[in-house]
Amino acid sequence: MQDLRLTLVQMDIHWQQPAKNREKVAGQIKSLTGQTDLIILPEMFTTGFSMDAATQAENMDGETVTWMRNWARQLGAAITGSLIIEEAGHYYNRLVWMAPDGEFQAYDKRHLFAMAGEDAAYTRGQDRLIVNYRGWRICPLICYDLRFPVWARNDDAYDLLIYIANWPDRRAYDWQTLLRARAIENQCYVAAVNRVGEDVNGLHYQGDSCVIDPGWRKVLYQQSQQEAVQTIKLSAEQLQRVREKLPFLADRDEFVIVE
């Protein structure tokens, strides 16, 4: 297990303009060849947090997944972010994990934000995803999932927990507090990428994208209020040191999630 370089892309998203957002991200990441291992984009990075699933959905052979595959290959780095996907008559807020070799895995958001009507527009996911990548075990989750610690509970399955989001600034304190809690209780690194700007619903987003240390509650990086592309190196040695000095994951409660 070696150190892992993460690039967090905190961006303002053009409302329901996938081509324009893909072009924007391409401009932000095009110089990263050989500089990073993983690029993390926000939730619904091509559209913003839209409930217009029927008009905005793509499929897994569509332009955005193809775009992710091409850029992952070109940069030699994995790319992850979520978009609106239609499959078998259902719509999903789907995180796509695109590896540099063009192979992908996917996670469908489990906790849908009913206060915005997300539960009416989308079908919730059933399964958590653990990605094995360059010696790291990685669990990627989406936005509202952050409020449900049982779903994220580390049963010694992962080393890095990722959250991608469209999380409004009116609940920024919750975002910042819960991310730190997830790092502490799961004894893992946490990397979180949120959008900035304002959407057509008048919601403002201040970002607060960050990377949090697994043991000492140290925020390794945080950026607010503006677009930013930042690469952070995660220390495999630090993770091992924390888990050896405070091996409390061994005392975790065993449980099964019942549907």
Short mmCIF file of C-alpha atoms in Angstrom, two decimals:
data_model
loop_
_atom_site.label_atom_id
_atom_site.label_comp_id
_atom_site.label_asym_id
_atom_site.label_seq_id
_atom_site.Cartn_x
_atom_site.Cartn_y
_atom_site.Cartn_z
CA MET A 1 0.00 0.00 0.00
CA GLN A 2 1.54 3.28 -1.14
CA ASP A 3 0.53 6.90 -0.73
CA LEU A 4 -2.47 7.99 -2.79
CA ARG A 5 -2.83 11.35 -4.55
CA LEU A 6 -6.37 12.78 -4.62
CA THR A 7 -7.53 15.74 -6.69
CA LEU A 8 -10.67 17.50 -5.44
CA VAL A 9 -12.57 19.51 -8.06
CA GLN A 10 -14.81 22.09 -6.37
CA MET A 11 -16.84 23.75 -9.11
CA ASP A 12 -19.85 25.89 -9.91
CA ILE A 13 -22.19 23.76 -12.03
CA HIS A 14 -24.03 25.13 -15.07
CA TRP A 15 -27.69 24.17 -14.59
CA GLN A 16 -28.70 21.24 -16.82
CA GLN A 17 -25.94 21.85 -19.35
CA PRO A 18 -23.94 18.61 -19.47
CA ALA A 19 -21.78 19.51 -22.47
CA LYS A 20 -20.79 22.83 -20.94
CA ASN A 21 -19.96 21.19 -17.60
CA ARG A 22 -17.90 18.45 -19.24
CA GLU A 23 -15.96 21.10 -21.15
CA LYS A 24 -15.41 23.05 -17.95
CA VAL A 25 -14.10 20.06 -16.02
CA ALA A 26 -11.85 19.08 -18.92
CA GLY A 27 -10.22 22.49 -18.72
CA GLN A 28 -9.69 22.06 -14.98
CA ILE A 29 -8.08 18.61 -15.14
CA LYS A 30 -6.26 18.53 -18.48
CA SER A 31 -2.86 19.33 -16.94
CA LEU A 32 -3.00 16.55 -14.33
CA THR A 33 -1.32 13.75 -16.30
CA GLY A 34 1.10 12.03 -13.94
CA GLN A 35 0.15 14.39 -11.10
CA THR A 36 -2.68 12.48 -9.45
CA ASP A 37 -4.16 9.02 -8.91
CA LEU A 38 -7.83 9.95 -8.41
CA ILE A 39 -9.99 12.90 -9.50
CA ILE A 40 -13.17 13.51 -7.49
CA LEU A 41 -16.04 15.52 -8.99
CA PRO A 42 -19.23 16.72 -7.23
CA GLU A 43 -22.63 15.06 -7.15
CA MET A 44 -24.55 15.47 -10.44
CA PHE A 45 -21.60 17.35 -11.88
CA THR A 46 -23.15 17.56 -15.35
CA THR A 47 -26.53 19.04 -14.39
CA GLY A 48 -26.66 20.32 -10.82
CA PHE A 49 -29.08 18.74 -8.34
CA SER A 50 -31.93 18.37 -10.80
CA MET A 51 -35.17 16.47 -10.28
CA ASP A 52 -35.87 16.55 -14.04
CA ALA A 53 -34.67 12.98 -14.38
CA ALA A 54 -36.63 12.13 -17.53
CA THR A 55 -35.18 15.01 -19.55
CA GLN A 56 -31.64 14.92 -18.15
CA ALA A 57 -30.89 11.20 -17.87
CA GLU A 58 -28.15 9.50 -19.84
CA ASN A 59 -27.30 5.82 -20.04
CA MET A 60 -24.11 3.96 -19.27
CA ASP A 61 -23.08 4.15 -22.92
CA GLY A 62 -23.81 7.87 -23.04
CA GLU A 63 -21.65 10.92 -23.55
CA THR A 64 -20.65 11.52 -19.94
CA VAL A 65 -19.54 7.98 -19.15
CA THR A 66 -17.62 7.94 -22.45
CA TRP A 67 -16.08 11.30 -21.50
CA MET A 68 -15.02 9.91 -18.12
CA ARG A 69 -13.47 6.86 -19.75
CA ASN A 70 -11.50 8.94 -22.25
CA TRP A 71 -10.15 11.34 -19.63
CA ALA A 72 -9.28 8.58 -17.15
CA ARG A 73 -7.23 6.87 -19.84
CA GLN A 74 -5.60 10.09 -20.97
CA LEU A 75 -4.63 11.19 -17.45
CA GLY A 76 -3.76 7.75 -16.10
CA ALA A 77 -6.00 8.40 -13.11
CA ALA A 78 -9.39 7.22 -11.87
CA ILE A 79 -12.27 9.70 -12.12
CA THR A 80 -15.41 9.61 -10.00
CA GLY A 81 -18.56 11.74 -9.74
CA SER A 82 -22.30 11.21 -10.06
CA LEU A 83 -24.78 11.87 -12.85
CA ILE A 84 -28.38 11.07 -13.75
CA ILE A 85 -28.68 7.60 -15.28
CA GLU A 86 -31.69 5.81 -16.76
CA GLU A 87 -31.68 2.03 -16.65
CA ALA A 88 -34.56 -0.39 -17.26
CA GLY A 89 -37.12 2.37 -16.84
CA HIS A 90 -35.69 3.63 -13.56
CA TYR A 91 -33.67 6.78 -12.85
CA TYR A 92 -30.66 6.80 -10.55
CA ASN A 93 -28.35 9.36 -8.96
CA ARG A 94 -25.39 7.18 -9.88
CA LEU A 95 -21.77 7.57 -8.89
CA VAL A 96 -19.49 6.21 -11.59
CA TRP A 97 -15.99 5.08 -10.68
CA MET A 98 -13.97 5.08 -13.89
CA ALA A 99 -10.57 3.42 -13.72
CA PRO A 100 -7.63 4.40 -15.97
CA ASP A 101 -8.01 1.17 -17.96
CA GLY A 102 -11.59 2.10 -18.93
CA GLU A 103 -13.29 -0.35 -16.59
CA PHE A 104 -15.93 1.12 -14.28
CA GLN A 105 -17.96 0.39 -11.18
CA ALA A 106 -21.07 2.19 -9.95
CA TYR A 107 -22.90 3.12 -6.76
CA ASP A 108 -26.53 4.27 -6.73
CA LYS A 109 -27.32 6.79 -3.99
CA ARG A 110 -29.14 4.99 -1.19
CA HIS A 111 -30.48 7.87 0.90
CA LEU A 112 -32.62 10.09 -1.32
CA PHE A 113 -33.40 13.60 -0.10
CA ALA A 114 -37.19 13.61 0.21
CA MET A 115 -37.36 17.31 1.10
CA ALA A 116 -36.26 18.08 -2.45
CA GLY A 117 -38.39 15.34 -4.04
CA GLU A 118 -35.40 13.16 -4.85
CA ASP A 119 -37.20 10.07 -3.57
CA ALA A 120 -40.01 10.66 -6.10
CA ALA A 121 -37.68 11.23 -9.04
CA TYR A 122 -35.10 8.50 -8.45
CA THR A 123 -34.82 4.88 -7.38
CA ARG A 124 -32.61 4.32 -4.37
CA GLY A 125 -29.61 2.04 -4.41
CA GLN A 126 -29.34 -1.14 -2.39
CA ASP A 127 -25.65 -1.98 -2.24
CA ARG A 128 -22.59 -0.22 -0.90
CA LEU A 129 -19.54 -0.13 -3.15
CA ILE A 130 -15.97 -0.84 -2.05
CA VAL A 131 -13.37 -0.13 -4.72
CA ASN A 132 -9.91 -1.67 -4.59
CA TYR A 133 -7.54 0.78 -6.23
CA ARG A 134 -3.75 1.03 -6.05
CA GLY A 135 -3.65 -0.82 -2.77
CA TRP A 136 -6.41 1.28 -1.15
CA ARG A 137 -9.92 0.15 -0.27
CA ILE A 138 -12.27 3.03 -1.02
CA CYS A 139 -15.95 3.56 -0.15
CA PRO A 140 -17.65 6.31 -2.22
CA LEU A 141 -20.99 7.72 -1.02
CA ILE A 142 -23.26 10.60 -2.05
CA CYS A 143 -24.40 13.72 -0.18
CA TYR A 144 -27.40 12.85 2.05
CA ASP A 145 -25.76 9.48 2.81
CA LEU A 146 -23.54 11.50 5.17
CA ARG A 147 -26.35 11.76 7.71
CA PHE A 148 -26.61 7.98 8.15
CA PRO A 149 -23.56 6.60 9.98
CA VAL A 150 -24.78 3.01 9.96
CA TRP A 151 -24.56 2.92 6.14
CA ALA A 152 -20.99 4.20 6.28
CA ARG A 153 -19.86 2.11 9.26
CA ASN A 154 -16.42 0.68 8.63
CA ASP A 155 -16.38 -3.07 9.24
CA ASP A 156 -12.67 -3.07 8.39
CA ALA A 157 -13.67 -2.91 4.73
CA TYR A 158 -12.13 0.39 3.64
CA ASP A 159 -9.34 2.94 4.18
CA LEU A 160 -10.81 5.99 2.49
CA LEU A 161 -14.39 7.27 2.65
CA ILE A 162 -15.49 9.67 -0.11
CA TYR A 163 -18.53 11.93 -0.15
CA ILE A 164 -19.59 13.90 -3.22
CA ALA A 165 -22.36 16.45 -2.78
CA ASN A 166 -24.59 19.37 -3.63
CA TRP A 167 -24.87 20.46 0.02
CA PRO A 168 -26.31 23.98 0.60
CA ASP A 169 -24.51 26.47 2.79
CA ARG A 170 -27.49 26.78 5.17
CA ARG A 171 -26.45 23.36 6.49
CA ALA A 172 -22.69 23.90 6.28
CA TYR A 173 -22.19 23.30 10.00
CA ASP A 174 -23.78 19.86 9.66
CA TRP A 175 -21.55 19.06 6.67
CA GLN A 176 -18.36 20.02 8.48
CA THR A 177 -19.29 18.28 11.74
CA LEU A 178 -20.50 15.02 10.23
CA LEU A 179 -17.48 14.64 7.96
CA ARG A 180 -15.20 14.86 10.97
CA ALA A 181 -17.35 12.36 12.84
CA ARG A 182 -17.16 9.88 9.98
CA ALA A 183 -13.34 10.10 9.96
CA ILE A 184 -13.10 9.60 13.72
CA GLU A 185 -15.59 6.76 14.13
CA ASN A 186 -14.43 4.85 11.05
CA GLN A 187 -10.70 5.46 11.57
CA CYS A 188 -10.20 6.34 7.93
CA TYR A 189 -9.36 9.22 5.69
CA VAL A 190 -12.38 11.21 4.53
CA ALA A 191 -12.36 13.18 1.28
CA ALA A 192 -15.42 15.28 0.47
CA VAL A 193 -16.20 17.32 -2.64
CA ASN A 194 -19.08 19.78 -2.68
CA ARG A 195 -20.09 22.32 -5.33
CA VAL A 196 -20.03 26.12 -5.06
CA GLY A 197 -22.23 28.84 -6.56
CA GLU A 198 -26.01 29.19 -6.75
CA ASP A 199 -28.54 27.00 -8.55
CA VAL A 200 -31.83 27.95 -10.23
CA ASN A 201 -33.71 27.19 -7.01
CA GLY A 202 -31.85 29.97 -5.24
CA LEU A 203 -29.77 27.61 -3.12
CA HIS A 204 -26.24 28.76 -2.40
CA TYR A 205 -23.34 26.37 -1.99
CA GLN A 206 -20.10 27.34 -0.26
CA GLY A 207 -18.17 24.17 -1.01
CA ASP A 208 -16.16 23.32 2.10
CA SER A 209 -14.57 20.48 0.15
CA CYS A 210 -12.00 18.89 2.42
CA VAL A 211 -9.69 16.03 3.34
CA ILE A 212 -9.62 14.81 6.95
CA ASP A 213 -6.94 12.77 8.69
CA PRO A 214 -7.96 9.33 10.02
CA GLY A 215 -6.88 9.69 13.61
CA TRP A 216 -6.15 13.11 14.94
CA ARG A 217 -9.15 15.05 13.59
CA LYS A 218 -6.76 17.12 11.51
CA VAL A 219 -8.19 18.83 8.43
CA LEU A 220 -5.51 18.42 5.78
CA TYR A 221 -7.32 20.64 3.29
CA GLN A 222 -10.47 22.74 3.12
CA GLN A 223 -11.68 25.27 0.56
CA SER A 224 -14.78 27.46 0.74
CA GLN A 225 -16.71 29.89 -1.46
CA GLN A 226 -14.68 29.56 -4.66
CA GLU A 227 -13.86 27.10 -7.38
CA ALA A 228 -10.70 25.15 -6.71
CA VAL A 229 -8.73 22.17 -7.98
CA GLN A 230 -6.42 20.79 -5.31
CA THR A 231 -4.30 17.65 -5.08
CA ILE A 232 -3.60 16.12 -1.65
CA LYS A 233 -1.41 13.13 -0.86
CA LEU A 234 -2.76 10.57 1.61
CA SER A 235 -0.13 8.81 3.72
CA ALA A 236 -0.49 5.05 3.92
CA GLU A 237 2.01 5.04 6.79
CA GLN A 238 -0.09 7.49 8.79
CA LEU A 239 -3.20 5.36 8.36
CA GLN A 240 -1.35 2.25 9.53
CA ARG A 241 0.16 4.11 12.48
CA VAL A 242 -3.23 5.36 13.69
CA ARG A 243 -4.86 1.96 13.42
CA GLU A 244 -2.00 0.24 15.26
CA LYS A 245 -1.87 2.80 18.08
CA LEU A 246 -5.65 2.96 18.57
CA PRO A 247 -7.05 -0.33 17.27
CA PHE A 248 -10.64 0.39 18.29
CA LEU A 249 -12.16 -0.89 15.04
CA ALA A 250 -11.57 -4.35 16.51
CA ASP A 251 -14.18 -3.53 19.18
CA ARG A 252 -16.88 -2.47 16.73
CA ASP A 253 -20.43 -3.75 17.05
CA GLU A 254 -21.53 -6.36 14.55
CA PHE A 255 -24.89 -5.77 12.88
CA VAL A 256 -26.88 -6.42 9.72
CA ILE A 257 -28.85 -3.75 7.87
CA VAL A 258 -32.43 -4.94 7.39
CA GLU A 259 -34.38 -3.55 4.43
#
